Amino acid sequence: MTTFVARRLLFMLPVALLVSFVTFMLIHLVPGDPARVLLGEEATPQSVAALRQQLGLDRPLGVQYGLWLWQAIHGNLGESIQLQQPVIQAIWQRLPVTIELGVASLIFSVALAVPLGVMAATNPNGRLDWLVNVTSLLGTAIPSFVLGLLLILVFAVFIRIFPPGGYVPFSEDPLGNLRDLVLPAVALGVGAVAVNLRQVRTSMLEVLHEDYIRTAWAKGLRPRQVNYRHALRNALMPLLTIVGLQVGAILAGTFVIETIFLWPGIGALTIQSIFSKDYPVVQGVVLLAALSYMAVNLFVDIGYRVLDPRVSYGK
Amino acid sequence: MANNTRRALSFRKLWARMHFFPGRLDGISFAQQPDFPGEADIAVSSAGGPLPTLLDLEVSAGARKAALPVRVLKEVREDPRWLFSIVLAVLVGVAIFAPWVAPYDPLAYHPAIAAQPPTLAHPFGTDSLGRDQLSRVIYGTRISLSVGVLSILIGGSIGTLFGLIGGYFKGWVDQIFTIIVDALLAFPSLILALAIAASLGTSIANLVIALAVVRIPIYARLARGQVLQLQGLDYVSAARASGTRTRKILFNHVLPNITSPLLVQATISISFAILDESVLSYLGLGSQPPTPEWGTMINEAQTYLFTDPWMMLGPALAIVVTVLSLNLFGDALRDRLDPRSWTGLSIRTRQ
């Protein structure tokens, strides 16, 4: 186990290094001189030169990257140009908002997908199965921003039960916070629900054909026990991988959903920073998003091994 | 099951006809073919038409009875998802012939009829500047479809090339490509696309580049896996032993035999690309107003959400219909080309 984790970490090292390089190079994709783009057309040559020096753009590329990486490793992702504060601090302040939204929508997607998927699989070609199929098809085809706007329209304009947007911290107003959370979490989670539903249904159908399920039936167990205790446990394994991959989609989804629902999270920060050309912030968010996504998938791999001893990786 | 296999084979035959490589049937063991496919075969086949395979002979002896329309009808009845190919054909037609199909000029302002709800003259209503929403949706088809197809063509080709080379050469070459692919996969794809599009600057060309880059890893992994499977086969070893140049082995022998999984992946990932494209445009990172684009149109309609909510009806419907059709068509194609992996709508079950 320890060797497995150690080897995985070792393999992650070159990948992480390349990830950081790609992120670093983002600012060099900007056509022309980044310093001039940042300061606008009217900037004096002196201020451009000063900013170039501040950003380290006057040094060779390799040196720039080395310095940037060295600082990043020490938790320094540079200064936000717009907010006049360290990037890491700007991200840290908004982290709880984004995590609340992301975790809520993940929980929503799994909590809805598992029971519905099991019911669909145990009664295939039934009415519920049909509904599940249609839902998962539509769920993957509707962009989250369209769904978000539709939800606002229905639940904030026609039936006024939820606010059309905004955010109250949980510590200030717990109930208000939860009320604010419902629509964005649903809008963000429906795409994941669709994928998870399909996954649970398919893997349940597969597992239900296994011999040990026949044995369970033959033992005279009740359907509930067979379906939930015997079948579901194994059928959920692939879902773990899917959910791990969904963290990336959810993270990207917060960019859109936070913008629509006016949540002051990392996603909204990134979109604002893109338009104010605050590249250090964009770089910081992209780097942290990639690293945390990598970490999540590492945990999923480890979790897989812990939960299913049959799985072994490599030699 | 027997029926299923037969159907699959007959389609494979059809597929082989369209192939770059007449007479070669992918996925079917080469023991079934009359001869080793090598350089000599190519000469024969290009001179004398497709080589008859055992399968051809079987088919011509027995099953070649029904006329094409009848067979197509039978297919559609068995799997209604094929009907969505009609929807896709209509969308492509609309995109190509937009100037003739669109009832109005998508860019012409008519302040007198601004923000009208849907009427017979304007089925999707008009926007805040009095432009006909239906015409704008029709012109938007051009952008969405071409961005979707182009980004997959570019990203898919680069990814396939990575996978081919890595899988074929193995060793350190493979490792370098694997690290590149893993690094690209480490980014949540939409975030990477967003960052690239934002850095390059907002334009449709940059949008295509951004969306192409994030699709590279899927194709690289897919192609690599397929190549690794094919490598053990005799005909590749034979080609190598007979001194065929590597480039020729890769592009003439390996690539044609891995096209069907790549094609299925392409159909499905075009729909992802179109979704991502609409998201980026909605956020303002893709095409810019006044270009009629679905995401941008929804962004413009959002301002009027509380007063004129129908304004986003047209573009929203267009995105959903396009993505849904592509997904269903892609699923049908996958089930057909690879019957083992189906997760279709009607799975047989324990009674």
XYZ file of C-alpha atoms in Angstrom:
666
model
C 0.000 0.000 0.000
C 2.694 2.461 1.009
C 4.773 1.550 -2.030
C 1.704 2.018 -4.211
C 1.091 5.502 -2.855
C 4.781 6.346 -3.044
C 4.974 5.221 -6.663
C 1.861 7.125 -7.602
C 3.293 10.260 -6.011
C 6.575 9.739 -7.828
C 4.774 9.461 -11.173
C 2.786 12.563 -10.362
C 5.925 14.630 -9.958
C 6.829 15.133 -13.648
C 3.156 15.635 -14.465
C 2.794 18.271 -11.767
C 5.937 19.970 -13.041
C 4.534 20.089 -16.569
C 1.205 21.334 -15.233
C 2.979 24.201 -13.500
C 4.898 24.983 -16.696
C 1.719 25.066 -18.785
C 0.128 27.358 -16.203
C 3.191 29.566 -16.166
C 3.154 29.795 -19.958
C -0.444 31.037 -19.992
C 0.682 34.633 -19.486
C 3.061 34.227 -22.414
C 0.205 33.196 -24.680
C -1.039 36.759 -24.435
C -0.322 38.323 -27.819
C 2.312 41.037 -27.566
C 3.835 42.323 -24.365
C 1.807 41.203 -21.315
C 2.858 44.295 -19.372
C 1.513 46.585 -22.088
C -1.712 44.597 -22.329
C -2.121 44.838 -18.561
C -1.567 48.575 -18.424
C -3.516 49.499 -21.532
C -2.673 51.593 -24.564
C -2.002 54.901 -22.796
C 0.633 53.586 -20.408
C 3.976 55.359 -20.374
C 7.038 53.343 -21.373
C 8.375 53.860 -17.838
C 5.387 52.253 -16.140
C 5.433 49.390 -18.663
C 9.126 48.829 -17.912
C 8.412 48.976 -14.175
C 5.655 46.402 -14.443
C 7.817 44.225 -16.651
C 10.392 44.270 -13.909
C 7.796 43.624 -11.208
C 6.447 40.625 -13.130
C 9.973 39.524 -13.961
C 9.227 39.683 -17.679
C 12.620 41.245 -18.427
C 14.477 38.064 -17.537
C 15.024 34.957 -19.666
C 12.063 32.587 -19.808
C 13.805 29.784 -17.937
C 14.780 32.069 -15.071
C 11.259 33.471 -14.911
C 9.778 30.007 -14.675
C 12.280 28.902 -12.054
C 11.536 31.919 -9.897
C 7.797 31.587 -10.341
C 7.889 27.893 -9.460
C 10.131 28.492 -6.453
C 7.688 31.085 -5.116
C 4.668 28.930 -5.939
C 6.115 26.037 -3.967
C 6.452 28.412 -1.036
C 2.814 29.425 -1.326
C 3.440 32.703 -3.097
C 1.414 32.953 -6.289
C 2.163 36.615 -6.837
C 0.175 39.792 -6.312
C -3.236 40.446 -7.766
C -3.041 43.548 -9.943
C -6.690 44.459 -9.492
C -7.274 43.571 -5.838
C -3.910 44.790 -4.514
C -3.525 41.690 -2.367
C -1.625 38.401 -2.629
C -3.288 35.958 -5.018
C -3.207 33.158 -2.477
C -5.053 35.356 0.017
C -7.712 36.323 -2.528
C -8.309 32.655 -3.327
C -8.255 31.581 0.317
C -10.933 34.120 1.266
C -13.296 32.845 -1.416
C -12.543 29.166 -0.987
C -15.353 28.362 1.519
C -18.001 29.764 -0.836
C -16.869 27.609 -3.750
C -16.387 24.523 -1.617
C -19.871 24.887 -0.153
C -21.383 25.114 -3.630
C -19.309 22.290 -5.089
C -19.804 19.866 -2.214
C -23.533 20.593 -2.073
C -23.982 19.861 -5.763
C -21.899 16.679 -5.553
C -23.970 15.460 -2.602
C -27.142 16.391 -4.465
C -26.050 14.478 -7.548
C -25.065 11.302 -5.700
C -28.030 11.373 -3.312
C -30.432 11.610 -6.232
C -28.625 9.306 -8.645
C -28.043 6.287 -6.414
C -31.602 5.450 -5.321
C -33.081 6.372 -8.711
C -30.442 4.395 -10.572
C -31.029 1.328 -8.404
C -34.780 1.560 -8.868
C -34.372 1.912 -12.616
C -32.014 -1.054 -12.808
C -34.128 -3.359 -10.681
C -37.168 -2.639 -12.801
C -35.733 -2.157 -16.276
C -37.889 -0.981 -19.153
C -40.445 0.164 -16.618
C -41.899 3.620 -16.401
C -39.323 4.833 -13.910
C -36.544 3.434 -16.075
C -37.870 5.408 -19.011
C -38.026 8.560 -16.901
C -34.479 7.980 -15.690
C -33.230 7.547 -19.235
C -34.943 10.679 -20.474
C -33.695 12.672 -17.484
C -30.118 11.566 -17.969
C -30.280 12.346 -21.687
C -31.687 15.817 -21.118
C -29.388 16.431 -18.169
C -26.303 15.986 -20.314
C -27.687 18.146 -23.114
C -28.713 21.242 -21.133
C -25.839 23.616 -20.422
C -25.671 24.579 -16.755
C -26.113 28.274 -17.516
C -29.374 27.618 -19.360
C -30.574 25.473 -16.477
C -29.534 28.131 -13.976
C -31.492 30.813 -15.813
C -34.511 28.493 -16.119
C -34.420 27.767 -12.386
C -34.265 31.481 -11.614
C -37.182 32.042 -13.948
C -39.352 29.340 -12.407
C -38.431 29.496 -8.721
C -37.566 33.151 -8.299
C -39.813 34.903 -10.808
C -42.944 32.767 -11.289
C -43.065 31.055 -7.899
C -41.132 33.231 -5.532
C -39.706 30.676 -3.122
C -35.987 31.110 -3.718
C -33.934 34.246 -4.243
C -32.662 34.775 -7.816
C -29.103 35.065 -6.527
C -26.865 36.336 -3.790
C -24.974 34.827 -0.909
C -25.122 35.074 2.874
C -22.355 33.391 4.886
C -23.549 30.431 6.924
C -22.181 31.979 10.117
C -24.349 35.076 9.682
C -27.627 33.520 8.604
C -27.673 29.704 8.413
C -31.179 29.447 6.980
C -30.623 32.238 4.490
C -27.403 30.582 3.420
C -29.178 27.300 2.718
C -31.965 29.102 0.868
C -29.386 30.811 -1.312
C -27.669 27.482 -1.901
C -30.574 25.473 -3.350
C -30.863 26.877 -6.878
C -27.142 27.141 -7.692
C -26.417 23.681 -6.264
C -29.205 22.144 -8.346
C -28.156 24.001 -11.502
C -24.585 22.851 -11.026
C -25.478 19.302 -10.005
C -27.959 18.249 -12.679
C -25.290 17.470 -15.257
C -23.581 15.240 -12.707
C -26.910 13.641 -11.784
C -27.387 12.645 -15.405
C -23.982 11.007 -15.664
C -24.233 9.319 -12.258
C -27.717 7.992 -12.938
C -26.511 6.348 -16.082
C -23.466 4.936 -14.345
C -25.387 3.525 -11.371
C -28.013 2.008 -13.636
C -25.485 0.385 -15.975
C -23.236 -1.024 -13.282
C -26.221 -2.238 -11.263
C -27.503 -4.081 -14.334
C -24.093 -5.651 -14.775
C -23.748 -6.666 -11.140
C -27.280 -8.091 -11.008
C -26.202 -10.698 -13.547
C -23.356 -11.970 -11.381
C -23.382 -15.403 -9.811
C -23.187 -14.167 -6.249
C -26.429 -12.284 -6.734
C -28.088 -15.478 -7.895
C -26.699 -17.110 -4.774
C -28.140 -14.342 -2.664
C -31.541 -14.817 -4.246
C -31.245 -18.587 -3.787
C -30.507 -18.083 -0.104
C -33.931 -16.518 0.097
C -32.827 -12.987 0.939
C -35.345 -10.224 0.539
C -35.096 -8.039 -2.621
C -34.066 -5.057 -0.531
C -31.136 -6.945 0.932
C -30.048 -8.326 -2.428
C -30.318 -5.017 -4.232
C -28.901 -2.679 -1.661
C -26.567 -4.740 0.487
C -25.153 -7.155 -2.082
C -25.486 -5.545 -5.470
C -25.205 -1.836 -4.770
C -21.990 -2.137 -2.820
C -20.139 -3.446 -5.850
C -22.049 -1.327 -8.314
C -20.939 1.821 -6.510
C -17.258 1.207 -7.173
C -17.239 2.665 -10.691
C -19.231 5.621 -9.391
C -16.271 6.540 -7.212
C -14.110 7.064 -10.287
C -16.847 9.007 -12.046
C -17.375 11.284 -9.058
C -13.622 11.856 -8.878
C -13.652 12.985 -12.487
C -16.742 15.079 -11.869
C -14.883 17.206 -9.352
C -13.166 18.805 -12.348
C -16.423 19.491 -14.141
C -18.025 20.834 -10.967
C -15.038 23.084 -10.338
C -15.319 24.479 -13.858
C -19.085 24.703 -13.444
C -18.731 26.997 -10.425
C -17.219 29.593 -12.768
C -20.496 29.867 -14.631
C -22.906 29.254 -11.759
C -21.214 31.706 -9.386
C -21.364 34.330 -12.106
C -25.080 33.745 -12.703
C -26.107 33.517 -9.051
C -23.744 36.266 -7.877
C -21.813 34.069 -5.468
C -18.544 35.650 -4.326
C -16.473 32.500 -4.884
C -13.335 31.553 -6.756
C -15.215 31.028 -10.013
C -16.648 34.530 -10.058
C -13.229 35.879 -9.045
C -11.604 34.123 -11.993
C -14.101 35.422 -14.527
C -13.692 38.971 -13.177
C -9.916 38.580 -13.264
C -10.014 37.378 -16.867
C -11.835 40.513 -17.928
C -9.686 42.844 -15.867
C -6.630 41.026 -17.282
C -5.473 40.129 -13.797
C -3.337 37.243 -15.029
C -1.628 36.317 -11.744
C -5.038 35.491 -10.273
C -6.039 33.440 -13.324
C -2.734 31.574 -13.181
C -3.112 30.917 -9.469
C -6.646 29.591 -9.820
C -5.752 27.383 -12.789
C -2.721 25.951 -10.994
C -4.596 25.244 -7.766
C -7.568 23.798 -9.654
C -5.292 21.395 -11.531
C -3.361 20.368 -8.427
C -6.471 19.763 -6.343
C -8.058 17.854 -9.211
C -4.953 15.674 -9.383
C -5.076 15.147 -5.626
C -8.751 14.157 -5.735
C -8.062 11.561 -8.401
C -5.106 10.226 -6.429
C -7.399 9.792 -3.439
C -9.945 8.061 -5.650
C -7.295 5.594 -6.824
C -6.196 4.933 -3.266
C -9.802 4.663 -2.115
C -10.481 2.158 -4.854
C -7.666 0.001 -3.625
C -8.782 0.214 -0.041
C -12.413 -0.578 -0.840
C -11.779 -3.282 -3.418
C -8.820 -5.499 -2.555
C -9.134 -7.276 -5.920
C -7.840 -4.203 -7.716
C -4.112 -4.115 -8.151
C -2.211 -1.660 -10.250
C 0.684 -2.752 -12.377
C 3.255 -5.343 -11.629
C -27.173 -12.359 -29.877
C -26.585 -14.151 -33.164
C -28.795 -11.649 -34.853
C -26.866 -8.836 -33.302
C -23.574 -10.145 -34.614
C -24.901 -10.567 -38.105
C -26.154 -7.026 -38.207
C -22.855 -5.790 -36.985
C -20.985 -7.692 -39.643
C -23.145 -6.443 -42.467
C -22.540 -2.902 -41.328
C -18.854 -3.581 -41.059
C -18.936 -4.623 -44.671
C -20.565 -1.346 -45.587
C -17.998 0.444 -43.504
C -15.178 -1.404 -45.226
C -16.429 -0.101 -48.548
C -16.033 3.451 -47.368
C -12.661 2.719 -45.918
C -9.381 4.002 -47.172
C -8.511 0.389 -47.444
C -10.813 -1.626 -49.650
C -11.411 -5.167 -48.568
C -9.925 -4.706 -45.135
C -12.383 -5.310 -42.339
C -11.504 -3.873 -38.989
C -12.012 -5.923 -35.903
C -12.295 -9.179 -37.812
C -9.512 -11.643 -37.403
C -7.277 -11.741 -40.373
C -7.504 -15.491 -40.539
C -10.834 -14.834 -42.200
C -9.199 -12.891 -44.948
C -7.820 -14.722 -47.943
C -4.350 -13.362 -47.749
C -1.944 -11.471 -45.568
C -2.497 -7.812 -46.091
C 0.831 -6.459 -47.126
C 2.181 -4.278 -49.839
C 1.308 -6.821 -52.509
C -2.342 -6.664 -51.530
C -2.538 -2.987 -52.029
C -1.333 -3.342 -55.572
C -3.904 -6.006 -56.303
C -6.760 -4.204 -54.680
C -6.069 -0.889 -56.287
C -5.878 -2.582 -59.652
C -8.820 -4.920 -59.394
C -11.249 -3.386 -56.954
C -11.892 -4.678 -53.447
C -10.536 -8.076 -52.609
C -13.386 -10.478 -51.977
C -13.302 -11.611 -48.389
C -14.968 -14.672 -46.954
C -17.505 -12.351 -45.481
C -18.271 -10.808 -48.838
C -18.827 -14.227 -50.282
C -21.147 -15.218 -47.448
C -23.112 -12.068 -47.774
C -23.443 -12.302 -51.525
C -24.582 -15.892 -51.234
C -27.265 -15.313 -48.640
C -28.218 -11.981 -47.280
C -28.077 -9.591 -50.191
C -31.778 -9.579 -50.856
C -33.404 -6.539 -49.370
C -33.050 -3.223 -51.145
C -31.205 -0.442 -49.368
C -34.286 1.614 -48.334
C -35.876 -1.476 -46.835
C -32.774 -2.253 -44.855
C -32.515 1.333 -43.657
C -36.137 1.280 -42.551
C -35.530 -1.939 -40.654
C -32.511 -0.416 -38.936
C -34.467 2.623 -37.875
C -37.306 0.517 -36.537
C -34.889 -1.532 -34.484
C -33.021 1.488 -33.165
C -35.004 4.742 -33.378
C -31.909 6.675 -32.343
C -30.848 6.623 -35.987
C -33.682 9.082 -36.611
C -31.533 11.719 -34.970
C -29.206 11.507 -37.938
C -32.018 13.270 -39.819
C -32.007 16.037 -37.218
C -28.246 16.328 -37.579
C -28.516 16.400 -41.369
C -31.096 19.188 -41.098
C -28.799 21.136 -38.744
C -25.864 20.764 -41.123
C -28.087 21.783 -44.036
C -29.336 24.819 -42.125
C -25.766 25.787 -41.286
C -24.596 25.531 -44.890
C -27.603 27.215 -46.443
C -28.192 29.758 -43.674
C -28.515 32.759 -46.009
C -31.295 31.000 -47.917
C -33.027 29.419 -44.933
C -33.037 32.426 -42.611
C -36.153 34.562 -43.130
C -34.448 37.845 -42.167
C -31.043 39.452 -41.958
C -29.601 38.339 -38.566
C -27.826 41.669 -38.092
C -30.501 44.136 -39.234
C -31.848 46.390 -36.451
C -35.566 47.093 -36.328
C -36.126 49.207 -33.211
C -39.863 49.395 -33.955
C -40.328 45.692 -33.234
C -37.781 45.331 -30.417
C -38.298 42.615 -27.788
C -41.420 41.097 -29.300
C -42.715 37.783 -27.997
C -42.917 34.916 -30.480
C -45.305 35.528 -33.382
C -45.927 33.811 -36.689
C -43.620 36.268 -38.415
C -40.923 35.804 -35.758
C -41.315 32.294 -34.230
C -38.644 32.930 -31.578
C -39.536 36.590 -31.176
C -37.160 39.482 -31.634
C -34.284 40.631 -29.435
C -33.763 43.951 -27.713
C -32.669 45.543 -30.983
C -35.518 44.078 -33.019
C -33.398 41.440 -34.730
C -35.213 38.245 -35.675
C -34.195 35.566 -33.163
C -34.925 32.655 -35.532
C -32.557 34.044 -38.164
C -29.917 34.587 -35.508
C -30.330 31.038 -34.241
C -29.988 29.758 -37.826
C -26.787 31.701 -38.388
C -25.601 30.551 -34.968
C -25.747 26.963 -36.209
C -22.862 27.814 -38.534
C -20.619 28.929 -35.699
C -21.471 26.188 -33.231
C -21.204 23.334 -35.698
C -18.026 24.576 -37.336
C -16.323 25.323 -34.015
C -17.391 21.899 -32.740
C -16.233 19.992 -35.814
C -13.038 21.992 -36.340
C -11.874 21.713 -32.746
C -12.441 17.963 -32.766
C -10.697 17.600 -36.129
C -7.656 19.468 -34.865
C -7.587 18.103 -31.318
C -8.498 14.618 -32.504
C -5.762 14.534 -35.146
C -3.078 15.738 -32.764
C -4.245 13.383 -30.027
C -4.413 10.425 -32.404
C -0.927 11.210 -33.637
C 0.345 11.303 -30.032
C -1.329 7.986 -29.304
C -0.094 6.334 -32.508
C 3.492 7.355 -31.955
C 3.507 6.625 -28.227
C 1.797 3.280 -28.591
C 3.926 2.201 -31.520
C 7.368 3.177 -30.296
C 6.796 2.509 -26.603
C 9.763 3.168 -24.296
C 10.816 6.729 -23.521
C 8.878 8.172 -26.459
C 5.709 6.720 -25.021
C 6.588 7.997 -21.586
C 7.042 11.553 -22.782
C 3.701 11.511 -24.558
C 2.051 9.933 -21.531
C 3.330 12.700 -19.295
C 2.096 15.362 -21.710
C -1.307 13.704 -21.907
C -1.500 13.244 -18.140
C -0.615 16.883 -17.627
C -3.377 17.975 -19.997
C -5.784 15.660 -18.192
C -4.771 17.118 -14.847
C -6.570 20.344 -15.707
C -10.339 20.342 -15.523
C -10.912 20.667 -19.264
C -13.235 23.644 -19.255
C -10.912 25.587 -16.949
C -7.958 24.960 -19.259
C -10.019 25.974 -22.290
C -11.149 29.084 -20.434
C -7.599 30.010 -19.499
C -6.243 29.463 -23.016
C -9.093 31.367 -24.641
C -8.678 34.187 -22.130
C -4.921 34.436 -22.706
C -5.056 34.240 -26.496
C -7.789 36.836 -26.647
C -11.426 36.546 -27.585
C -11.983 35.348 -31.125
C -13.559 32.327 -32.743
C -10.195 31.054 -34.011
C -8.753 31.153 -30.493
C -11.851 29.425 -29.191
C -11.218 26.588 -31.643
C -7.587 26.339 -30.496
C -8.590 26.275 -26.825
C -11.251 23.620 -27.357
C -8.917 21.549 -29.555
C -6.144 21.464 -26.949
C -8.410 20.106 -24.229
C -9.603 17.261 -26.491
C -6.095 15.980 -27.256
C -5.775 13.616 -24.254
C -8.949 11.578 -24.928
C -7.826 10.743 -28.435
C -4.243 10.121 -27.428
C -5.330 7.599 -24.808
C -7.847 5.956 -27.088
C -5.443 5.651 -30.020
C -2.622 4.445 -27.798
C -4.735 1.683 -26.321
C -5.892 0.572 -29.754
C -2.366 0.581 -31.149
C -1.113 -1.514 -28.249
C -3.835 -4.043 -29.001
C -3.106 -4.105 -32.723
C 0.623 -4.399 -32.299
C 0.535 -8.025 -31.367
C -1.294 -8.892 -34.575
C 0.559 -10.774 -37.273
C -0.052 -8.337 -40.074
C 1.743 -5.554 -38.262
C 4.689 -7.812 -37.514
C 4.612 -8.969 -41.131
C 4.652 -5.424 -42.423
C 7.524 -4.604 -40.119
C 9.433 -7.742 -41.073
C 9.037 -7.006 -44.757
C 10.776 -3.699 -44.213
C 7.803 -1.364 -44.595
C 8.623 2.139 -43.465
C 7.316 3.074 -40.040
C 5.266 5.958 -41.334
C 3.588 3.647 -43.792
C 2.870 1.024 -41.142
C 1.334 3.653 -38.875
C -0.802 5.408 -41.438
C -1.627 2.623 -43.885
C -1.860 -0.394 -41.634
C -2.568 0.732 -38.092
C -4.617 3.917 -38.457
C -7.299 2.525 -40.806
C -7.969 -0.238 -38.332
C -8.563 2.013 -35.357
C -10.889 4.494 -37.051
C -14.193 3.226 -35.743
C -13.615 3.875 -32.026
C -12.114 7.239 -32.961
C -15.159 8.060 -35.060
C -17.548 7.181 -32.247
C -15.520 9.290 -29.842
C -15.577 12.151 -32.327
C -19.361 12.163 -32.610
C -19.745 12.304 -28.869
C -16.993 14.813 -28.245
C -18.341 17.214 -30.867
C -21.343 17.572 -28.595
C -19.063 18.328 -25.639
C -17.174 20.837 -27.738
C -20.423 22.555 -28.717
C -21.499 22.706 -25.066
C -18.131 24.115 -24.001
C -18.207 26.568 -26.867
C -21.599 27.852 -25.766
C -20.369 28.211 -22.177
C -17.275 30.171 -23.196
C -19.298 32.377 -25.534
C -21.895 32.896 -22.825
C -19.143 34.063 -20.492
C -17.965 36.433 -23.226
C -14.788 34.574 -24.146
C -15.846 33.334 -27.559
C -17.475 35.114 -30.422
C -18.349 38.717 -29.709
C -21.573 40.614 -30.366
C -23.107 41.265 -32.820
C -22.101 37.847 -34.189
C -25.138 35.616 -33.830
C -23.963 32.794 -31.555
C -26.145 30.746 -29.206
C -24.198 31.327 -25.981
C -23.778 35.024 -26.701
C -27.499 35.317 -27.515
C -28.412 33.752 -24.169
C -26.067 36.169 -22.437
C -27.852 39.066 -24.155
C -31.270 37.611 -23.344
C -30.313 37.198 -19.684
C -30.662 40.945 -19.123
C -34.350 40.616 -20.003
C -34.937 37.418 -18.018
C -37.480 39.017 -15.694
C -39.420 40.901 -18.358
C -39.034 38.919 -21.614
C -37.972 35.411 -20.638
C -38.861 33.897 -24.051
C -35.910 35.747 -25.543
C -33.610 32.867 -24.605
C -35.998 30.213 -25.942
C -34.517 29.951 -29.441
C -30.819 29.665 -28.624
C -31.447 27.414 -25.595
C -33.577 25.066 -27.671
C -30.954 25.042 -30.418
C -28.181 23.999 -28.014
C -30.261 21.264 -26.380
C -31.498 19.801 -29.677
C -28.034 19.799 -31.242
C -26.278 18.252 -28.256
C -29.038 15.725 -27.662
C -29.034 14.597 -31.305
C -25.262 14.253 -31.360
C -25.280 12.254 -28.128
C -28.008 9.874 -29.270
C -26.506 9.450 -32.713
C -23.096 8.830 -31.161
C -24.558 6.236 -28.791
C -26.253 4.433 -31.661
C -23.049 4.501 -33.665
C -21.072 3.091 -30.752
C -23.535 0.279 -30.154
C -23.418 -0.561 -33.820
C -19.674 -0.455 -34.300
C -18.905 -2.150 -31.021
C -21.816 -4.298 -29.869
C -19.888 -5.427 -26.796
C -19.883 -2.041 -25.155
C -23.505 -1.187 -25.477
C -25.375 0.373 -22.632
C -28.486 0.879 -24.698
C -31.979 1.731 -23.707
C -33.311 -1.839 -23.706
C -31.062 -4.124 -21.746
C -32.275 -7.658 -21.321
C -32.721 -8.595 -17.727
C -33.158 -11.390 -15.298
C -36.777 -12.443 -15.308
